[in-house]
Structures are given as structure tokens and as C-alpha cells.
mmCIF file of C-alpha atoms and ligand atoms in Angstrom:
data_model
loop_
_atom_site.group_PDB
_atom_site.id
_atom_site.type_symbol
_atom_site.label_atom_id
_atom_site.label_comp_id
_atom_site.label_asym_id
_atom_site.label_seq_id
_atom_site.Cartn_x
_atom_site.Cartn_y
_atom_site.Cartn_z
ATOM 1 C CA MET U 29 0.000 0.000 0.000
ATOM 2 C CA SER U 30 1.184 3.521 -0.668
ATOM 3 C CA GLU U 31 0.259 4.966 2.724
ATOM 4 C CA GLN U 32 3.656 5.375 4.348
ATOM 5 C CA PRO U 33 4.834 7.936 6.886
ATOM 6 C CA VAL U 34 7.009 10.710 5.512
ATOM 7 C CA ARG U 35 10.726 10.168 6.237
ATOM 8 C CA THR U 36 11.880 11.798 9.440
ATOM 9 C CA GLY U 37 15.100 13.735 9.926
ATOM 10 C CA LEU U 38 13.819 16.709 7.929
ATOM 11 C CA PRO U 39 13.046 19.963 9.714
ATOM 12 C CA VAL U 40 9.303 19.697 9.029
ATOM 13 C CA ARG U 41 6.891 21.188 11.561
ATOM 14 C CA ASP U 42 6.879 19.249 14.861
ATOM 15 C CA ASP U 43 3.148 18.618 14.573
ATOM 16 C CA LEU U 44 3.598 16.931 11.165
ATOM 17 C CA VAL U 45 6.355 14.492 12.187
ATOM 18 C CA GLY U 46 5.186 10.879 11.945
ATOM 19 C CA ARG U 47 2.003 11.717 10.062
ATOM 20 C CA THR U 48 0.855 9.762 7.015
ATOM 21 C CA PRO U 49 -0.153 11.462 3.761
ATOM 22 C CA TYR U 50 -3.454 10.639 2.063
ATOM 23 C CA GLY U 51 -2.683 7.722 -0.214
ATOM 24 C CA ALA U 52 -5.395 5.564 -1.756
ATOM 25 C CA PRO U 53 -3.607 3.168 -4.160
ATOM 26 C CA GLN U 54 -3.707 4.096 -7.874
ATOM 27 C CA LEU U 55 -3.424 0.887 -9.914
ATOM 28 C CA PRO U 56 -4.497 1.616 -13.491
ATOM 29 C CA ASP U 57 -4.384 -2.051 -14.519
ATOM 30 C CA ALA U 58 -7.007 -3.031 -11.940
ATOM 31 C CA ILE U 59 -10.753 -2.413 -12.041
ATOM 32 C CA GLN U 60 -10.623 0.674 -9.855
ATOM 33 C CA LEU U 61 -13.559 0.814 -7.478
ATOM 34 C CA ASN U 62 -11.698 2.403 -4.551
ATOM 35 C CA VAL U 63 -12.051 6.193 -4.775
ATOM 36 C CA ASN U 64 -15.773 6.664 -5.513
ATOM 37 C CA GLU U 65 -15.260 7.991 -9.031
ATOM 38 C CA ASN U 66 -18.093 7.947 -11.557
ATOM 39 C CA PRO U 67 -17.259 4.989 -13.853
ATOM 40 C CA PHE U 68 -18.855 6.573 -16.930
ATOM 41 C CA PRO U 69 -16.553 8.786 -19.061
ATOM 42 C CA PRO U 70 -17.716 12.035 -20.684
ATOM 43 C CA SER U 71 -19.525 11.790 -24.028
ATOM 44 C CA ALA U 72 -17.951 12.455 -27.422
ATOM 45 C CA ALA U 73 -19.974 15.686 -27.661
ATOM 46 C CA LEU U 74 -18.611 16.972 -24.352
ATOM 47 C CA VAL U 75 -15.075 15.986 -25.332
ATOM 48 C CA ALA U 76 -15.423 17.832 -28.648
ATOM 49 C CA ASP U 77 -16.717 20.968 -26.911
ATOM 50 C CA LEU U 78 -13.840 20.817 -24.473
ATOM 51 C CA GLN U 79 -11.295 20.419 -27.252
ATOM 52 C CA ARG U 80 -12.725 23.447 -29.027
ATOM 53 C CA ALA U 81 -12.633 25.515 -25.824
ATOM 54 C CA VAL U 82 -9.059 24.510 -25.008
ATOM 55 C CA GLY U 83 -8.062 25.457 -28.563
ATOM 56 C CA GLU U 84 -9.525 28.926 -28.091
ATOM 57 C CA ILE U 85 -8.058 29.428 -24.613
ATOM 58 C CA ALA U 86 -4.574 28.225 -25.529
ATOM 59 C CA GLY U 87 -3.816 31.526 -27.215
ATOM 60 C CA THR U 88 -4.691 33.487 -24.038
ATOM 61 C CA LEU U 89 -2.553 31.588 -21.543
ATOM 62 C CA HIS U 90 -0.018 34.405 -21.309
ATOM 63 C CA ARG U 91 -2.677 36.156 -19.178
ATOM 64 C CA TYR U 92 -3.707 35.256 -15.630
ATOM 65 C CA PRO U 93 -7.179 33.741 -15.228
ATOM 66 C CA ASP U 94 -10.144 35.639 -13.781
ATOM 67 C CA ARG U 95 -9.087 35.767 -10.146
ATOM 68 C CA GLU U 96 -12.708 35.721 -8.945
ATOM 69 C CA ALA U 97 -13.839 32.988 -11.377
ATOM 70 C CA ALA U 98 -17.007 35.059 -11.717
ATOM 71 C CA ALA U 99 -18.579 33.310 -14.712
ATOM 72 C CA LEU U 100 -17.962 29.859 -13.255
ATOM 73 C CA ARG U 101 -19.333 30.843 -9.839
ATOM 74 C CA ALA U 102 -22.438 32.269 -11.520
ATOM 75 C CA ASP U 103 -22.926 28.980 -13.382
ATOM 76 C CA LEU U 104 -22.454 26.999 -10.161
ATOM 77 C CA ALA U 105 -24.955 29.260 -8.380
ATOM 78 C CA SER U 106 -27.580 28.679 -11.035
ATOM 79 C CA TYR U 107 -26.893 24.927 -11.009
ATOM 80 C CA LEU U 108 -27.371 24.781 -7.230
ATOM 81 C CA SER U 109 -30.474 26.955 -7.481
ATOM 82 C CA ARG U 110 -31.999 24.594 -10.035
ATOM 83 C CA ARG U 111 -31.184 21.538 -7.942
ATOM 84 C CA THR U 112 -32.272 22.851 -4.540
ATOM 85 C CA GLY U 113 -34.946 25.443 -5.325
ATOM 86 C CA VAL U 114 -32.958 28.032 -3.357
ATOM 87 C CA ARG U 115 -32.119 31.199 -5.257
ATOM 88 C CA LEU U 116 -28.339 31.768 -5.015
ATOM 89 C CA THR U 117 -26.027 34.388 -6.510
ATOM 90 C CA MET U 118 -22.333 34.108 -7.335
ATOM 91 C CA GLU U 119 -21.547 36.096 -4.142
ATOM 92 C CA GLN U 120 -22.817 33.068 -2.186
ATOM 93 C CA VAL U 121 -20.709 30.545 -4.082
ATOM 94 C CA TRP U 122 -16.973 29.841 -3.879
ATOM 95 C CA ALA U 123 -14.926 27.471 -6.020
ATOM 96 C CA ALA U 124 -11.465 25.909 -5.826
ATOM 97 C CA ASN U 125 -9.393 22.977 -7.094
ATOM 98 C CA GLY U 126 -11.540 20.195 -5.660
ATOM 99 C CA SER U 127 -13.653 20.455 -2.534
ATOM 100 C CA ASN U 128 -10.563 19.409 -0.601
ATOM 101 C CA GLU U 129 -9.030 22.786 -1.442
ATOM 102 C CA VAL U 130 -12.286 24.520 -0.515
ATOM 103 C CA LEU U 131 -12.254 22.742 2.865
ATOM 104 C CA GLN U 132 -8.594 23.568 3.369
ATOM 105 C CA GLN U 133 -9.385 27.238 2.774
ATOM 106 C CA VAL U 134 -12.200 26.978 5.330
ATOM 107 C CA CYS U 135 -9.725 25.587 7.882
ATOM 108 C CA GLN U 136 -7.209 28.323 7.016
ATOM 109 C CA ALA U 137 -9.749 31.111 7.394
ATOM 110 C CA PHE U 138 -11.792 29.830 10.359
ATOM 111 C CA GLY U 139 -9.499 27.302 12.084
ATOM 112 C CA GLY U 140 -5.774 27.602 12.797
ATOM 113 C CA PRO U 141 -3.588 27.542 15.934
ATOM 114 C CA GLY U 142 -5.531 27.608 19.206
ATOM 115 C CA ARG U 143 -8.771 26.515 17.530
ATOM 116 C CA VAL U 144 -10.305 23.093 17.030
ATOM 117 C CA ALA U 145 -12.332 21.368 14.336
ATOM 118 C CA LEU U 146 -14.841 18.633 15.150
ATOM 119 C CA GLY U 147 -15.820 15.549 13.174
ATOM 120 C CA PHE U 148 -18.187 12.627 13.754
ATOM 121 C CA GLU U 149 -16.255 9.456 12.986
ATOM 122 C CA PRO U 150 -16.060 7.260 11.092
ATOM 123 C CA SER U 151 -16.108 9.865 8.349
ATOM 124 C CA TYR U 152 -14.003 11.331 5.552
ATOM 125 C CA SER U 153 -10.314 10.794 6.362
ATOM 126 C CA MET U 154 -9.287 14.086 4.749
ATOM 127 C CA HIS U 155 -11.077 16.251 7.327
ATOM 128 C CA PRO U 156 -8.522 15.533 10.111
ATOM 129 C CA LEU U 157 -5.653 15.843 7.606
ATOM 130 C CA LEU U 158 -6.883 19.278 6.504
ATOM 131 C CA ALA U 159 -7.155 20.301 10.140
ATOM 132 C CA ALA U 160 -3.598 19.062 10.792
ATOM 133 C CA GLY U 161 -2.191 20.835 7.750
ATOM 134 C CA THR U 162 -3.625 24.142 8.933
ATOM 135 C CA ASN U 163 -2.535 23.576 12.547
ATOM 136 C CA THR U 164 -6.137 23.300 13.667
ATOM 137 C CA GLY U 165 -6.804 20.937 16.590
ATOM 138 C CA TRP U 166 -8.933 17.875 15.827
ATOM 139 C CA ARG U 167 -11.727 16.604 18.073
ATOM 140 C CA VAL U 168 -13.912 13.582 17.447
ATOM 141 C CA ALA U 169 -17.287 12.329 18.587
ATOM 142 C CA PRO U 170 -18.279 8.779 17.630
ATOM 143 C CA ARG U 171 -21.308 7.925 15.531
ATOM 144 C CA ALA U 172 -23.755 5.285 16.791
ATOM 145 C CA SER U 173 -22.945 1.625 16.082
ATOM 146 C CA ASP U 174 -25.111 1.799 12.936
ATOM 147 C CA PHE U 175 -23.087 4.935 11.929
ATOM 148 C CA THR U 176 -26.059 7.297 12.276
ATOM 149 C CA LEU U 177 -25.676 10.616 14.064
ATOM 150 C CA SER U 178 -28.313 11.838 16.502
ATOM 151 C CA VAL U 179 -29.162 15.405 17.472
ATOM 152 C CA GLU U 180 -28.177 14.591 21.083
ATOM 153 C CA THR U 181 -24.710 13.248 20.172
ATOM 154 C CA ALA U 182 -23.996 16.115 17.794
ATOM 155 C CA VAL U 183 -25.134 18.872 20.131
ATOM 156 C CA ALA U 184 -23.318 17.369 23.149
ATOM 157 C CA ALA U 185 -20.057 17.231 21.168
ATOM 158 C CA VAL U 186 -20.369 20.840 20.034
ATOM 159 C CA GLU U 187 -21.077 21.961 23.606
ATOM 160 C CA LEU U 188 -18.090 19.965 24.883
ATOM 161 C CA HIS U 189 -15.493 20.943 22.286
ATOM 162 C CA ARG U 190 -16.644 24.448 21.227
ATOM 163 C CA PRO U 191 -15.281 23.902 17.694
ATOM 164 C CA ALA U 192 -14.380 26.742 15.350
ATOM 165 C CA VAL U 193 -15.201 24.366 12.476
ATOM 166 C CA THR U 194 -17.640 21.421 12.586
ATOM 167 C CA PHE U 195 -17.736 18.870 9.760
ATOM 168 C CA LEU U 196 -20.973 17.018 8.994
ATOM 169 C CA THR U 197 -20.744 14.685 5.990
ATOM 170 C CA THR U 198 -23.964 13.545 4.350
ATOM 171 C CA PRO U 199 -24.227 11.066 2.761
ATOM 172 C CA ASN U 200 -21.280 10.124 4.944
ATOM 173 C CA ASN U 201 -18.098 8.669 3.489
ATOM 174 C CA PRO U 202 -17.256 5.778 3.964
ATOM 175 C CA THR U 203 -20.548 4.588 5.484
ATOM 176 C CA GLY U 204 -23.121 5.996 2.996
ATOM 177 C CA THR U 205 -25.253 7.147 5.951
ATOM 178 C CA VAL U 206 -27.552 10.159 5.599
ATOM 179 C CA THR U 207 -27.685 12.788 8.352
ATOM 180 C CA GLU U 208 -31.089 14.451 8.627
ATOM 181 C CA LEU U 209 -31.338 18.226 8.379
ATOM 182 C CA ASP U 210 -32.607 18.517 11.954
ATOM 183 C CA VAL U 211 -29.116 17.476 13.100
ATOM 184 C CA VAL U 212 -27.567 20.176 10.899
ATOM 185 C CA GLU U 213 -29.983 22.751 12.295
ATOM 186 C CA ALA U 214 -29.302 21.722 15.900
ATOM 187 C CA VAL U 215 -25.539 21.965 15.373
ATOM 188 C CA CYS U 216 -25.891 25.384 13.721
ATOM 189 C CA ALA U 217 -28.049 26.564 16.622
ATOM 190 C CA THR U 218 -25.479 25.341 19.181
ATOM 191 C CA SER U 219 -22.202 26.267 17.510
ATOM 192 C CA ALA U 220 -20.474 29.639 17.573
ATOM 193 C CA GLY U 221 -18.135 28.477 14.801
ATOM 194 C CA VAL U 222 -18.760 27.605 11.179
ATOM 195 C CA VAL U 223 -20.594 24.397 10.314
ATOM 196 C CA VAL U 224 -19.523 22.649 7.117
ATOM 197 C CA VAL U 225 -21.924 20.180 5.558
ATOM 198 C CA ASP U 226 -19.846 18.117 3.129
ATOM 199 C CA GLU U 227 -22.335 17.108 0.422
ATOM 200 C CA ALA U 228 -19.856 15.464 -1.966
ATOM 201 C CA TYR U 229 -22.459 12.776 -2.776
ATOM 202 C CA ALA U 230 -25.618 14.914 -2.664
ATOM 203 C CA GLU U 231 -26.690 14.171 -6.237
ATOM 204 C CA PHE U 232 -27.001 10.462 -5.383
ATOM 205 C CA CYS U 233 -29.184 11.197 -2.358
ATOM 206 C CA SER U 234 -32.946 11.616 -2.443
ATOM 207 C CA GLY U 235 -33.199 13.841 0.652
ATOM 208 C CA PRO U 236 -33.110 17.658 0.775
ATOM 209 C CA SER U 237 -29.830 19.607 0.678
ATOM 210 C CA ALA U 238 -28.528 21.701 3.572
ATOM 211 C CA VAL U 239 -28.516 24.541 1.010
ATOM 212 C CA THR U 240 -32.193 24.920 1.969
ATOM 213 C CA LEU U 241 -31.048 26.037 5.458
ATOM 214 C CA LEU U 242 -28.608 28.728 4.330
ATOM 215 C CA ASP U 243 -30.969 31.697 4.749
ATOM 216 C CA ARG U 244 -31.574 30.788 8.412
ATOM 217 C CA HIS U 245 -28.007 29.933 9.442
ATOM 218 C CA PRO U 246 -25.318 32.487 8.533
ATOM 219 C CA MET U 247 -22.457 30.246 9.720
ATOM 220 C CA LEU U 248 -23.519 27.296 7.591
ATOM 221 C CA LEU U 249 -21.291 26.265 4.655
ATOM 222 C CA VAL U 250 -22.343 23.564 2.186
ATOM 223 C CA SER U 251 -19.532 22.042 0.138
ATOM 224 C CA ARG U 252 -19.972 20.148 -3.122
ATOM 225 C CA THR U 253 -17.740 18.670 -5.794
ATOM 226 C CA MET U 254 -17.760 17.861 -9.494
ATOM 227 C CA SER U 255 -15.602 14.778 -8.762
ATOM 228 C CA LYS U 256 -18.392 12.284 -8.108
ATOM 229 C CA ALA U 257 -21.858 12.624 -9.688
ATOM 230 C CA PHE U 258 -20.561 15.079 -12.314
ATOM 231 C CA ALA U 259 -17.967 12.530 -13.472
ATOM 232 C CA GLY U 260 -15.209 15.134 -13.180
ATOM 233 C CA ALA U 261 -12.658 13.721 -10.740
ATOM 234 C CA GLY U 262 -9.815 14.688 -13.074
ATOM 235 C CA LEU U 263 -11.168 18.199 -13.447
ATOM 236 C CA ARG U 264 -10.433 19.166 -9.836
ATOM 237 C CA LEU U 265 -13.364 21.452 -9.159
ATOM 238 C CA GLY U 266 -15.089 21.800 -5.820
ATOM 239 C CA TYR U 267 -17.311 24.547 -4.523
ATOM 240 C CA LEU U 268 -19.356 25.710 -1.597
ATOM 241 C CA ALA U 269 -22.445 27.753 -0.905
ATOM 242 C CA ALA U 270 -22.518 30.081 2.095
ATOM 243 C CA SER U 271 -23.256 33.679 3.022
ATOM 244 C CA PRO U 272 -21.510 36.403 0.979
ATOM 245 C CA GLU U 273 -19.532 37.300 4.149
ATOM 246 C CA VAL U 274 -18.160 33.765 4.487
ATOM 247 C CA VAL U 275 -17.247 33.679 0.810
ATOM 248 C CA ASP U 276 -15.530 37.029 1.198
ATOM 249 C CA ALA U 277 -13.460 35.690 4.107
ATOM 250 C CA LEU U 278 -12.213 32.787 1.983
ATOM 251 C CA ARG U 279 -10.719 35.313 -0.419
ATOM 252 C CA LEU U 280 -8.239 36.187 2.351
ATOM 253 C CA VAL U 281 -6.568 32.782 2.163
ATOM 254 C CA ARG U 282 -6.954 31.677 -1.446
ATOM 255 C CA LEU U 283 -3.865 31.926 -3.594
ATOM 256 C CA PRO U 284 -4.133 34.565 -6.293
ATOM 257 C CA TYR U 285 -5.389 33.039 -9.564
ATOM 258 C CA HIS U 286 -5.863 29.647 -7.874
ATOM 259 C CA LEU U 287 -8.263 28.362 -10.551
ATOM 260 C CA SER U 288 -6.570 28.075 -13.932
ATOM 261 C CA THR U 289 -8.223 29.401 -17.078
ATOM 262 C CA LEU U 290 -8.399 25.805 -18.325
ATOM 263 C CA THR U 291 -10.112 24.565 -15.163
ATOM 264 C CA GLN U 292 -12.656 27.371 -15.194
ATOM 265 C CA ALA U 293 -13.526 26.754 -18.853
ATOM 266 C CA ALA U 294 -13.684 22.963 -18.499
ATOM 267 C CA ALA U 295 -15.918 23.190 -15.438
ATOM 268 C CA ARG U 296 -18.297 25.543 -17.247
ATOM 269 C CA ILE U 297 -18.527 23.135 -20.164
ATOM 270 C CA ALA U 298 -19.228 20.226 -17.808
ATOM 271 C CA LEU U 299 -21.973 22.289 -16.162
ATOM 272 C CA ALA U 300 -23.488 22.949 -19.586
ATOM 273 C CA TYR U 301 -23.748 19.150 -19.914
ATOM 274 C CA GLU U 302 -25.551 18.870 -16.572
ATOM 275 C CA ASP U 303 -28.437 16.794 -17.908
ATOM 276 C CA GLU U 304 -26.160 14.323 -19.635
ATOM 277 C CA LEU U 305 -23.650 13.986 -16.801
ATOM 278 C CA LEU U 306 -26.253 13.712 -14.078
ATOM 279 C CA GLY U 307 -28.109 11.259 -16.300
ATOM 280 C CA SER U 308 -25.418 8.792 -15.231
ATOM 281 C CA VAL U 309 -26.539 9.108 -11.598
ATOM 282 C CA GLU U 310 -29.453 6.715 -12.138
ATOM 283 C CA ALA U 311 -27.193 4.260 -13.962
ATOM 284 C CA VAL U 312 -24.663 4.445 -11.121
ATOM 285 C CA LYS U 313 -27.379 3.862 -8.522
ATOM 286 C CA GLU U 314 -28.622 0.877 -10.506
ATOM 287 C CA GLN U 315 -25.154 -0.701 -10.354
ATOM 288 C CA ARG U 316 -24.836 0.175 -6.667
ATOM 289 C CA ASN U 317 -28.156 -1.569 -6.011
ATOM 290 C CA ARG U 318 -26.903 -4.618 -7.922
ATOM 291 C CA MET U 319 -23.831 -4.619 -5.705
ATOM 292 C CA VAL U 320 -25.875 -4.281 -2.517
ATOM 293 C CA ALA U 321 -28.130 -7.185 -3.495
ATOM 294 C CA GLY U 322 -25.232 -9.347 -4.691
ATOM 295 C CA VAL U 323 -23.122 -8.784 -1.587
ATOM 296 C CA ARG U 324 -26.088 -9.513 0.706
ATOM 297 C CA ARG U 325 -26.785 -12.713 -1.241
ATOM 298 C CA LEU U 326 -23.326 -13.875 -0.140
ATOM 299 C CA GLY U 327 -24.441 -13.528 3.469
ATOM 300 C CA LEU U 328 -22.467 -10.353 4.117
ATOM 301 C CA THR U 329 -23.768 -7.138 5.651
ATOM 302 C CA VAL U 330 -24.125 -3.940 3.619
ATOM 303 C CA LEU U 331 -24.866 -0.661 5.356
ATOM 304 C CA PRO U 332 -27.826 1.334 4.000
ATOM 305 C CA THR U 333 -26.311 3.796 1.509
ATOM 306 C CA GLU U 334 -27.473 6.862 -0.398
ATOM 307 C CA ALA U 335 -24.150 7.387 -2.156
ATOM 308 C CA ASN U 336 -22.372 5.763 -5.115
ATOM 309 C CA PHE U 337 -20.514 3.360 -2.826
ATOM 310 C CA LEU U 338 -21.219 0.898 -0.060
ATOM 311 C CA LEU U 339 -19.576 -0.418 3.070
ATOM 312 C CA PHE U 340 -19.542 -4.216 3.302
ATOM 313 C CA GLY U 341 -18.310 -6.863 5.704
ATOM 314 C CA PRO U 342 -17.537 -7.411 8.437
ATOM 315 C CA PHE U 343 -14.459 -9.545 7.731
ATOM 316 C CA ALA U 344 -12.110 -11.148 10.240
ATOM 317 C CA SER U 345 -9.185 -10.245 7.921
ATOM 318 C CA PRO U 346 -10.278 -7.361 5.699
ATOM 319 C CA GLU U 347 -6.737 -6.774 4.441
ATOM 320 C CA LEU U 348 -6.660 -10.382 3.214
ATOM 321 C CA VAL U 349 -10.023 -10.027 1.425
ATOM 322 C CA TRP U 350 -8.783 -6.734 -0.072
ATOM 323 C CA GLN U 351 -5.670 -8.513 -1.418
ATOM 324 C CA GLN U 352 -7.660 -11.480 -2.724
ATOM 325 C CA LEU U 353 -10.059 -9.176 -4.573
ATOM 326 C CA LEU U 354 -7.048 -7.402 -6.063
ATOM 327 C CA ASP U 355 -5.639 -10.778 -7.102
ATOM 328 C CA HIS U 356 -8.903 -11.122 -9.078
ATOM 329 C CA GLY U 357 -8.186 -7.729 -10.630
ATOM 330 C CA VAL U 358 -10.623 -5.666 -8.538
ATOM 331 C CA LEU U 359 -9.383 -2.776 -6.408
ATOM 332 C CA VAL U 360 -11.643 -1.818 -3.495
ATOM 333 C CA ARG U 361 -10.924 0.411 -0.486
ATOM 334 C CA ASP U 362 -9.601 -1.039 2.738
ATOM 335 C CA VAL U 363 -11.017 1.393 5.276
ATOM 336 C CA SER U 364 -10.716 -1.108 8.125
ATOM 337 C CA SER U 365 -7.903 0.728 9.917
ATOM 338 C CA GLY U 366 -10.107 3.803 10.307
ATOM 339 C CA PRO U 367 -11.821 4.669 13.598
ATOM 340 C CA GLY U 368 -14.843 2.422 14.227
ATOM 341 C CA LEU U 369 -14.330 0.608 10.923
ATOM 342 C CA ALA U 370 -12.570 -2.621 11.964
ATOM 343 C CA GLY U 371 -13.568 -5.392 9.555
ATOM 344 C CA TRP U 372 -15.140 -3.225 6.833
ATOM 345 C CA LEU U 373 -14.304 -2.656 3.173
ATOM 346 C CA ARG U 374 -15.737 -0.031 0.825
ATOM 347 C CA VAL U 375 -16.478 -0.357 -2.878
ATOM 348 C CA ASN U 376 -18.011 2.062 -5.358
ATOM 349 C CA ALA U 377 -20.419 1.251 -8.161
ATOM 350 C CA GLY U 378 -18.774 0.489 -11.500
ATOM 351 C CA THR U 379 -19.993 0.084 -15.041
ATOM 352 C CA PRO U 380 -22.251 -2.964 -15.485
ATOM 353 C CA ALA U 381 -19.209 -5.041 -16.503
ATOM 354 C CA GLU U 382 -17.093 -3.769 -13.589
ATOM 355 C CA THR U 383 -19.905 -4.433 -11.154
ATOM 356 C CA THR U 384 -20.224 -7.979 -12.464
ATOM 357 C CA ALA U 385 -16.453 -8.443 -12.144
ATOM 358 C CA PHE U 386 -16.575 -7.274 -8.528
ATOM 359 C CA LEU U 387 -19.468 -9.568 -7.613
ATOM 360 C CA THR U 388 -17.823 -12.536 -9.355
ATOM 361 C CA ALA U 389 -14.533 -11.877 -7.584
ATOM 362 C CA LEU U 390 -16.208 -11.461 -4.188
ATOM 363 C CA GLU U 391 -18.129 -14.688 -4.635
ATOM 364 C CA ALA U 392 -14.907 -16.541 -5.448
ATOM 365 C CA VAL U 393 -13.120 -14.987 -2.463
ATOM 366 C CA ALA U 394 -16.001 -15.550 -0.050
ATOM 367 C CA SER U 395 -16.460 -19.210 -1.003
ATOM 368 C CA ALA U 396 -12.702 -19.993 -0.922
HETATM 369 C C1 LIG D 412 -14.631 12.543 -2.634
HETATM 370 C C2 LIG D 412 -14.960 13.449 -1.503
HETATM 371 C C3 LIG D 412 -14.711 14.804 -1.597
HETATM 372 C C4 LIG D 412 -14.243 15.352 -2.917
HETATM 373 O O1 LIG D 412 -12.993 15.776 -2.990
HETATM 374 P P1 LIG D 412 -12.538 16.580 -4.287
HETATM 375 O O2 LIG D 412 -11.359 17.297 -3.771
HETATM 376 O O3 LIG D 412 -13.652 17.510 -4.667
HETATM 377 O O4 LIG D 412 -12.262 15.576 -5.341
HETATM 378 C C5 LIG D 412 -15.062 15.636 -0.568
HETATM 379 N N1 LIG D 412 -15.656 15.140 0.542
HETATM 380 C C6 LIG D 412 -15.932 13.847 0.669
HETATM 381 C C7 LIG D 412 -16.636 13.359 1.870
HETATM 382 C C8 LIG D 412 -15.573 12.960 -0.345
HETATM 383 O O5 LIG D 412 -15.824 11.659 -0.200
#
């Protein structure tokens, strides 16, 4: 596995010594079902539009990009408005190179030395890493044994830790669990700091978005990404919706011209293909449902999921099952070393053929 601690002996910050970088394996020869990508590539029409746009932009690359990414943020605002029914303007939307960069900027602007961020684990492993990288303390409250999060648990943790930044992930990665909006509202009502609802998988989820709460909660931030449902993991485009004041504060920490001209143009083209790209969401859910049914048929447990992936197990030796699946050419995610995740593996929906390959491999491994 590629997750190895950074070599010591260098004068890196004391608080980074011994830490492990994010490192999901990248094995192009395997069927890659380990990082929750959309398995369906962009259409020929989208590719042609993108090629044309890149051709036009190429001759302007001696100039810096629009520092405020105004046209892209306006497009993102109208996309979110269409999806959620909440009228948003570009002043309420911020964009960066993946939602990881957005969340890092949130930690830079609202966290930092002497402040803490709070998460409800198991959850997205990048949240504590982003806190660490910005020298923000990290506090954790555990989810229930079925990985749900109650109002009582969430509110008690906020009262105990007084976080400057609280992360709520829904649907949660890696469990697929949905957190109801009453939990988000209760946390917003209790917290003096900002509350980030990470909605990376929102388009796969049937429930309402936390965007619908923005007008009532000025410290609420809702982050999204084009990496998953929008089939744009290689694009590196994440965004958030929040109050204009919060968005303004993020401009203090962003690097000048952080979004390249190429990224801004490509993201706008992808957004213009919204119907087509999001059309794959139903196909992805269909394959996920096939996986859920197939894994359960083998006598294993699958957690209820509203995302494009599922958590399955539990296994006595998840690392062995992970390796055996890889020996069959299928790469899944071994999340079992994460907090509260002993025994569990995660897999995301593939194309119909990839999904079949996964189920065939799992059946062979489980019956061996
Ligand atoms: C995949 C994922 C992201 C997306 O990261 P990008 O930087 O936008 O690719 C954010 N949050 C969660 C919970 C995720 O699983």
C-alpha cells in the first residue's frame, strides 16, 4: 500500500512528524472501485466541446485567469439553485481545485492555531488531515454503532469541544449514511463556529440539501464537488455555498489566480452538460443496487447507503479479502484501519461489466 509515513530527519513542523499522507492506491491495470469515481466517461460531444474551448483558450494563456472565477461561480450558483430550489447568486458561491481545497481554505480562514475542528467518525479521512495541515486541533465524537448521528450526540459534542469548524458529511463517506437536516440545524443553533456540511455525494441522495437552510443559518457552509456525480474527478473542481460574508473571508486565504483558465472553462462546459452527466446518476445507482443485493446474497452485511458506494463486511481479515479481490483484478478500499471501521471494506459502483467483475470476484473470495 502507498500509505507510508514521511521520512523523518527533515526539519518539518513538529506537529507533522510521523504523520501519514493521504494515499489511496492508484493501480491503473485493476478495475478501480476504490475512490468513488463515476465509472462513466464524458460523451464524445462533451469531449469535442472541451477540445474546441481549449483550442480557443490556448492563445490566451499568457494572461492570468479571472481571479474571482465570476462566470464559473455564476454557473455553479444557477446549477445549485436549479437543484435545490434556493435562489443563489455568485456572491454566495466559492470554487477551488476540488472540494478538498475549498475545505482547506475553510480551515485556514476559520481554524488555525488555538482553535479546534470537530468531526463525527467514522467519516471522511481528509477532514482531520486538513485540520492538521492548517494547525487546527482535531476533536472527534463517535457515531452510533449503525453509523447514524443523533441530534443529542452532535449537540453534546459541540457543547463539549466548542469547535471553530464542525464537519458534517452527508451522505457520509465511507458509510453511505444520511444525516437528517434537523441534526444540521441543531448543530448550527449550538455552535459559535462555522458548520460545514460536506455534500460530496448529494446528487445520489434523495433527501433535501442543507442549502435549503442557508438563509436561516449564517455560519452554515455547504460544500460540493464535481468529482463524483458530475464525473469530473480529473477536473479538480469543488465549490461551496454560504453567506456572501463567508465567501468574502475565503478570499483572504486563497492563492491569487488559484483556478486556472483551463479549469474554469472545463468546469463551465461540464456544467453545460448537466443533464447528460447527471443522467449517469441513475445508472450508477442501478449498479450500486446490484452490488448491494449481490453482496447480501453472499451472506455479508451492507450498510444502507445513499451514495455511489457501499460499506460491506464485516471480515475477520479485511486486508486479506482486499488482497484477494485485487488478485482477481478488482481494487476496493480497505477502510478497516479507520476509527470504528474494523472489519469493513468499501467499494463504489462500477460500469455494469465492472460491477459484475466485482461480484464474481467477491463470490470466489467468499467461497474460498
Ligand atoms: C470525494 C470526496 C470529496 C471530494 O474531494 P474533491 O477534492 O472535490 O475531489 C469531498 N468530501 C468527501 C466526503 C468525499 O468523499
